[in-house]
mmCIF file of C-alpha atoms in Angstrom:
data_model
loop_
_atom_site.group_PDB
_atom_site.id
_atom_site.type_symbol
_atom_site.label_atom_id
_atom_site.label_comp_id
_atom_site.label_asym_id
_atom_site.label_seq_id
_atom_site.Cartn_x
_atom_site.Cartn_y
_atom_site.Cartn_z
ATOM 1 C CA MET A 1 -51.802 11.162 -37.249
ATOM 2 C CA PRO A 2 -51.363 14.103 -34.845
ATOM 3 C CA PRO A 3 -49.776 17.247 -36.346
ATOM 4 C CA ASN A 4 -46.843 17.031 -33.963
ATOM 5 C CA TYR A 5 -46.207 13.354 -34.711
ATOM 6 C CA PRO A 6 -42.571 13.869 -35.908
ATOM 7 C CA GLN A 7 -41.786 15.653 -32.649
ATOM 8 C CA ILE A 8 -43.487 12.904 -30.641
ATOM 9 C CA LEU A 9 -41.545 10.213 -32.503
ATOM 10 C CA GLN A 10 -38.256 12.024 -32.010
ATOM 11 C CA THR A 11 -38.916 12.552 -28.300
ATOM 12 C CA LYS A 12 -39.898 8.906 -27.874
ATOM 13 C CA GLN A 13 -36.685 7.772 -29.545
ATOM 14 C CA GLU A 14 -34.678 10.097 -27.317
ATOM 15 C CA LEU A 15 -36.429 8.679 -24.264
ATOM 16 C CA GLU A 16 -35.616 5.116 -25.292
ATOM 17 C CA SER A 17 -32.021 6.131 -25.937
ATOM 18 C CA VAL A 18 -31.565 7.843 -22.588
ATOM 19 C CA GLN A 19 -32.927 4.796 -20.756
ATOM 20 C CA ASN A 20 -29.960 2.841 -22.068
ATOM 21 C CA GLU A 21 -27.598 5.644 -21.058
ATOM 22 C CA VAL A 22 -28.419 5.057 -17.393
ATOM 23 C CA GLU A 23 -26.586 1.724 -17.289
ATOM 24 C CA ILE A 24 -24.077 2.670 -19.991
ATOM 25 C CA ALA A 25 -22.932 5.661 -17.909
ATOM 26 C CA ARG A 26 -22.263 3.430 -14.925
ATOM 27 C CA LYS A 27 -20.522 0.737 -17.002
ATOM 28 C CA ILE A 28 -18.187 3.129 -18.844
ATOM 29 C CA PHE A 29 -17.175 4.854 -15.628
ATOM 30 C CA GLU A 30 -16.550 1.597 -13.779
ATOM 31 C CA ASP A 31 -14.548 0.106 -16.662
ATOM 32 C CA THR A 32 -12.335 3.198 -16.850
ATOM 33 C CA ASN A 33 -11.750 3.278 -13.119
ATOM 34 C CA THR A 34 -11.085 -0.460 -12.959
ATOM 35 C CA SER A 35 -8.159 -0.038 -15.346
ATOM 36 C CA TYR A 36 -6.874 2.965 -13.380
ATOM 37 C CA ARG A 37 -7.210 1.217 -10.022
ATOM 38 C CA ASP A 38 -5.400 -1.890 -11.255
ATOM 39 C CA ASN A 39 -2.384 0.184 -12.341
ATOM 40 C CA SER A 40 -2.474 2.265 -9.158
ATOM 41 C CA PHE A 41 -2.715 -0.794 -6.914
ATOM 42 C CA GLN A 42 0.309 -2.374 -8.581
ATOM 43 C CA VAL A 43 2.429 0.652 -7.661
ATOM 44 C CA PHE A 44 1.396 0.642 -4.017
ATOM 45 C CA GLU A 45 1.637 -3.128 -3.754
ATOM 46 C CA LYS A 46 5.270 -2.784 -4.849
ATOM 47 C CA ILE A 47 5.809 -0.076 -2.229
ATOM 48 C CA ALA A 48 4.414 -2.398 0.445
ATOM 49 C CA PHE A 49 6.593 -5.240 -0.843
ATOM 50 C CA TYR A 50 9.738 -3.086 -0.778
ATOM 51 C CA ALA A 51 8.872 -1.748 2.679
ATOM 52 C CA VAL A 52 8.609 -5.267 4.091
ATOM 53 C CA GLY A 53 11.766 -6.314 2.262
ATOM 54 C CA SER A 54 13.691 -3.309 3.577
ATOM 55 C CA ILE A 55 12.658 -4.042 7.153
ATOM 56 C CA SER A 56 13.661 -7.701 6.787
ATOM 57 C CA LEU A 57 17.053 -6.852 5.287
ATOM 58 C CA SER A 58 17.740 -4.213 7.936
ATOM 59 C CA ILE A 59 16.968 -6.702 10.717
ATOM 60 C CA THR A 60 19.404 -9.161 9.154
ATOM 61 C CA TYR A 61 22.007 -6.414 8.803
ATOM 62 C CA VAL A 62 21.569 -5.245 12.403
ATOM 63 C CA GLY A 63 21.955 -8.814 13.597
ATOM 64 C CA TYR A 64 25.225 -9.040 11.697
ATOM 65 C CA VAL A 65 26.467 -5.719 13.114
ATOM 66 C CA LEU A 66 25.556 -6.727 16.662
ATOM 67 C CA SER A 67 27.502 -9.942 16.265
ATOM 68 C CA GLN A 68 30.594 -7.942 15.254
ATOM 69 C CA GLN A 69 30.594 -4.566 17.002
ATOM 70 C CA THR A 70 27.770 -3.804 19.417
ATOM 71 C CA GLU A 71 29.129 -0.383 20.380
ATOM 72 C CA VAL A 72 28.731 0.945 16.828
ATOM 73 C CA LEU A 73 24.976 1.297 17.287
ATOM 74 C CA LYS A 74 25.467 3.475 20.364
ATOM 75 C CA VAL A 75 27.691 6.036 18.665
ATOM 76 C CA SER A 76 26.060 9.484 18.495
ATOM 77 C CA VAL A 77 25.582 10.980 15.042
ATOM 78 C CA PHE A 78 24.097 14.492 14.932
ATOM 79 C CA TYR A 79 23.281 14.304 18.661
ATOM 80 C CA LEU A 80 21.390 11.010 18.412
ATOM 81 C CA PRO A 81 22.578 7.424 18.925
ATOM 82 C CA LEU A 82 22.816 5.570 15.644
ATOM 83 C CA TYR A 83 20.195 3.007 16.640
ATOM 84 C CA VAL A 84 17.609 5.822 16.894
ATOM 85 C CA TYR A 85 17.884 6.358 13.133
ATOM 86 C CA LEU A 86 17.218 2.662 12.667
ATOM 87 C CA PHE A 87 14.028 2.878 14.715
ATOM 88 C CA ILE A 88 12.995 6.013 12.808
ATOM 89 C CA SER A 89 13.419 4.197 9.496
ATOM 90 C CA TRP A 90 11.388 1.254 10.740
ATOM 91 C CA ALA A 91 8.630 3.584 11.948
ATOM 92 C CA PHE A 92 8.402 5.254 8.532
ATOM 93 C CA LEU A 93 8.425 1.925 6.688
ATOM 94 C CA VAL A 94 5.722 0.450 8.929
ATOM 95 C CA LEU A 95 3.622 3.596 8.413
ATOM 96 C CA SER A 96 4.102 3.236 4.661
ATOM 97 C CA LEU A 97 3.065 -0.407 4.845
ATOM 98 C CA PHE A 98 -0.149 0.350 6.726
ATOM 99 C CA THR A 99 -1.131 3.326 4.555
ATOM 100 C CA THR A 100 -0.707 1.292 1.363
ATOM 101 C CA LEU A 101 -3.349 -1.069 2.732
ATOM 102 C CA PHE A 102 -5.818 1.835 2.871
ATOM 103 C CA VAL A 103 -5.160 2.920 -0.718
ATOM 104 C CA ARG A 104 -7.428 0.189 -2.085
ATOM 105 C CA TRP A 105 -10.193 1.092 0.366
ATOM 106 C CA THR A 106 -10.097 4.804 -0.523
ATOM 107 C CA ASP A 107 -10.112 4.004 -4.251
ATOM 108 C CA ILE A 108 -13.102 1.698 -3.896
ATOM 109 C CA THR A 109 -14.938 4.329 -1.852
ATOM 110 C CA HIS A 110 -14.194 7.077 -4.375
ATOM 111 C CA THR A 111 -15.259 4.887 -7.298
ATOM 112 C CA PHE A 112 -18.526 4.023 -5.558
ATOM 113 C CA TRP A 113 -19.524 7.649 -5.008
ATOM 114 C CA ALA A 114 -18.309 8.765 -8.435
ATOM 115 C CA SER A 115 -20.250 5.992 -10.187
ATOM 116 C CA GLN A 116 -23.334 6.821 -8.117
ATOM 117 C CA LYS A 117 -23.058 10.445 -9.226
ATOM 118 C CA GLU A 118 -22.918 9.435 -12.893
ATOM 119 C CA TYR A 119 -25.821 7.051 -12.348
ATOM 120 C CA TYR A 120 -27.969 9.757 -10.746
ATOM 121 C CA LYS A 121 -27.123 12.193 -13.544
ATOM 122 C CA ALA A 122 -28.271 9.641 -16.101
ATOM 123 C CA LYS A 123 -31.459 8.992 -14.092
ATOM 124 C CA LYS A 124 -32.135 12.730 -13.907
ATOM 125 C CA LYS A 125 -31.703 13.017 -17.671
ATOM 126 C CA LYS A 126 -34.120 10.142 -18.112
ATOM 127 C CA GLU A 127 -36.784 11.876 -15.995
ATOM 128 C CA GLU A 128 -36.308 15.124 -17.945
ATOM 129 C CA LYS A 129 -36.789 13.255 -21.224
ATOM 130 C CA LYS A 130 -39.954 11.659 -19.859
ATOM 131 C CA ILE A 131 -41.357 15.095 -19.029
ATOM 132 C CA SER A 132 -40.528 16.278 -22.547
ATOM 133 C CA PHE A 133 -42.191 13.167 -23.949
ATOM 134 C CA PHE A 134 -45.373 13.696 -21.913
ATOM 135 C CA GLN A 135 -45.609 17.325 -22.996
ATOM 136 C CA SER A 136 -45.258 16.431 -26.674
ATOM 137 C CA TYR A 137 -47.893 13.682 -26.444
ATOM 138 C CA PRO A 138 -51.107 15.348 -25.181
ATOM 139 C CA ASN A 139 -53.303 12.265 -25.518
ATOM 140 C CA ILE A 140 -51.030 9.796 -23.776
ATOM 141 C CA VAL A 141 -52.791 7.103 -21.712
ATOM 142 C CA PHE A 142 -51.207 5.197 -18.804
ATOM 143 C CA GLN A 143 -52.155 1.616 -17.974
ATOM 144 C CA ASP A 144 -52.300 2.289 -14.235
ATOM 145 C CA GLY A 145 -54.899 5.011 -14.713
ATOM 146 C CA LYS A 146 -52.675 7.915 -13.716
ATOM 147 C CA SER A 147 -53.104 11.181 -15.563
ATOM 148 C CA LYS A 148 -50.425 12.863 -17.619
ATOM 149 C CA ASP A 149 -50.238 15.703 -15.099
ATOM 150 C CA THR A 150 -49.674 13.243 -12.252
ATOM 151 C CA GLU A 151 -46.878 11.443 -14.088
ATOM 152 C CA THR A 152 -45.320 14.764 -15.085
ATOM 153 C CA ALA A 153 -45.433 15.938 -11.473
ATOM 154 C CA ILE A 154 -43.804 12.700 -10.275
ATOM 155 C CA CYS A 155 -41.021 13.079 -12.834
ATOM 156 C CA GLY A 156 -40.584 16.711 -11.791
ATOM 157 C CA GLU A 157 -40.210 15.664 -8.156
ATOM 158 C CA ASN A 158 -37.646 13.062 -9.171
ATOM 159 C CA VAL A 159 -35.668 15.657 -11.132
ATOM 160 C CA LYS A 160 -35.721 17.974 -8.116
ATOM 161 C CA LYS A 161 -34.615 15.110 -5.848
ATOM 162 C CA TYR A 162 -31.672 14.284 -8.103
ATOM 163 C CA THR A 163 -30.740 17.963 -8.557
ATOM 164 C CA ASP A 164 -31.082 19.156 -4.960
ATOM 165 C CA VAL A 165 -30.247 16.069 -2.893
ATOM 166 C CA LEU A 166 -28.766 12.973 -4.505
ATOM 167 C CA ILE A 167 -26.292 14.465 -7.000
ATOM 168 C CA PRO A 168 -24.905 17.126 -4.585
ATOM 169 C CA THR A 169 -24.607 14.517 -1.821
ATOM 170 C CA THR A 170 -22.691 12.063 -3.989
ATOM 171 C CA GLU A 171 -20.469 14.880 -5.294
ATOM 172 C CA ARG A 172 -19.670 15.898 -1.723
ATOM 173 C CA TYR A 173 -18.757 12.354 -0.688
ATOM 174 C CA GLU A 174 -16.812 11.881 -3.919
ATOM 175 C CA LYS A 175 -14.686 14.949 -3.144
ATOM 176 C CA ARG A 176 -14.121 13.819 0.439
ATOM 177 C CA SER A 177 -13.050 10.330 -0.592
ATOM 178 C CA SER A 178 -10.827 11.795 -3.315
ATOM 179 C CA SER A 179 -9.132 14.126 -0.808
ATOM 180 C CA LEU A 180 -8.674 11.271 1.652
ATOM 181 C CA GLY A 181 -7.209 9.116 -1.110
ATOM 182 C CA ARG A 182 -4.669 11.800 -2.027
ATOM 183 C CA ILE A 183 -3.646 12.151 1.630
ATOM 184 C CA ILE A 184 -3.237 8.378 2.007
ATOM 185 C CA ARG A 185 -1.171 8.171 -1.185
ATOM 186 C CA TYR A 186 1.036 11.048 -0.073
ATOM 187 C CA MET A 187 1.583 9.440 3.324
ATOM 188 C CA ALA A 188 2.394 6.065 1.765
ATOM 189 C CA ILE A 189 4.931 7.457 -0.698
ATOM 190 C CA SER A 190 6.537 10.069 1.569
ATOM 191 C CA SER A 191 6.861 7.713 4.546
ATOM 192 C CA PHE A 192 8.414 5.057 2.298
ATOM 193 C CA VAL A 193 10.948 7.568 0.945
ATOM 194 C CA MET A 194 11.765 8.850 4.443
ATOM 195 C CA GLY A 195 12.129 5.285 5.696
ATOM 196 C CA ILE A 196 14.538 4.344 2.920
ATOM 197 C CA VAL A 197 16.549 7.553 3.381
ATOM 198 C CA SER A 198 16.818 6.962 7.139
ATOM 199 C CA LEU A 199 17.800 3.350 6.579
ATOM 200 C CA VAL A 200 20.487 4.280 4.047
ATOM 201 C CA PHE A 201 21.771 6.930 6.463
ATOM 202 C CA PHE A 202 21.964 4.344 9.238
ATOM 203 C CA ALA A 203 23.675 1.732 7.063
ATOM 204 C CA THR A 204 26.176 4.238 5.661
ATOM 205 C CA TRP A 205 27.257 5.400 9.101
ATOM 206 C CA THR A 206 27.566 1.882 10.491
ATOM 207 C CA VAL A 207 29.807 0.894 7.587
ATOM 208 C CA TYR A 208 31.850 4.074 7.980
ATOM 209 C CA LEU A 209 32.295 3.624 11.745
ATOM 210 C CA ARG A 210 33.249 -0.023 11.374
ATOM 211 C CA ILE A 211 35.941 0.880 8.845
ATOM 212 C CA LEU A 212 37.486 3.457 11.176
#
């Protein structure tokens, strides 16, 4: 038994453990994000549903107004004809509808890059453990005939690749997709709110003018 056998055994166990962490890291991250995405999608699906419903109801309401008093829509309110506010509300609601469709795409993109980052980090850790294992086992023999120095050098190159290229690249794309996702969410929510406010403004004034 070599004098450093306890260290070799411990390093070997750590290596076997970290090999499992590669897939575990990806699975945990994806499970967490799946739950988050499901809840997030439900919110924006409701926004899209309400946007479509608001447009449909406003069309029905406008049809009713036109059948009663056509001139009401031409009355100027704050220097603009009333029908302009209707078109503004529709524009905001349509924008909200389209942006909600991109929420799912941005979330999927962000999750892909974030999970890749975690996967590469786990792979890097695995290569580092392999180097530690090789160094603690001086008489190790490989079936393919490669020397310990060759295998150590290969692992070192892999660590450098993960550190200098793959992990920074995935982090950069993760940040970009996250920023894009926040912009899309902001556009979806703000345009929906502006659309509803404009629509309520239009409906309130039409009711008020018809009463006069």
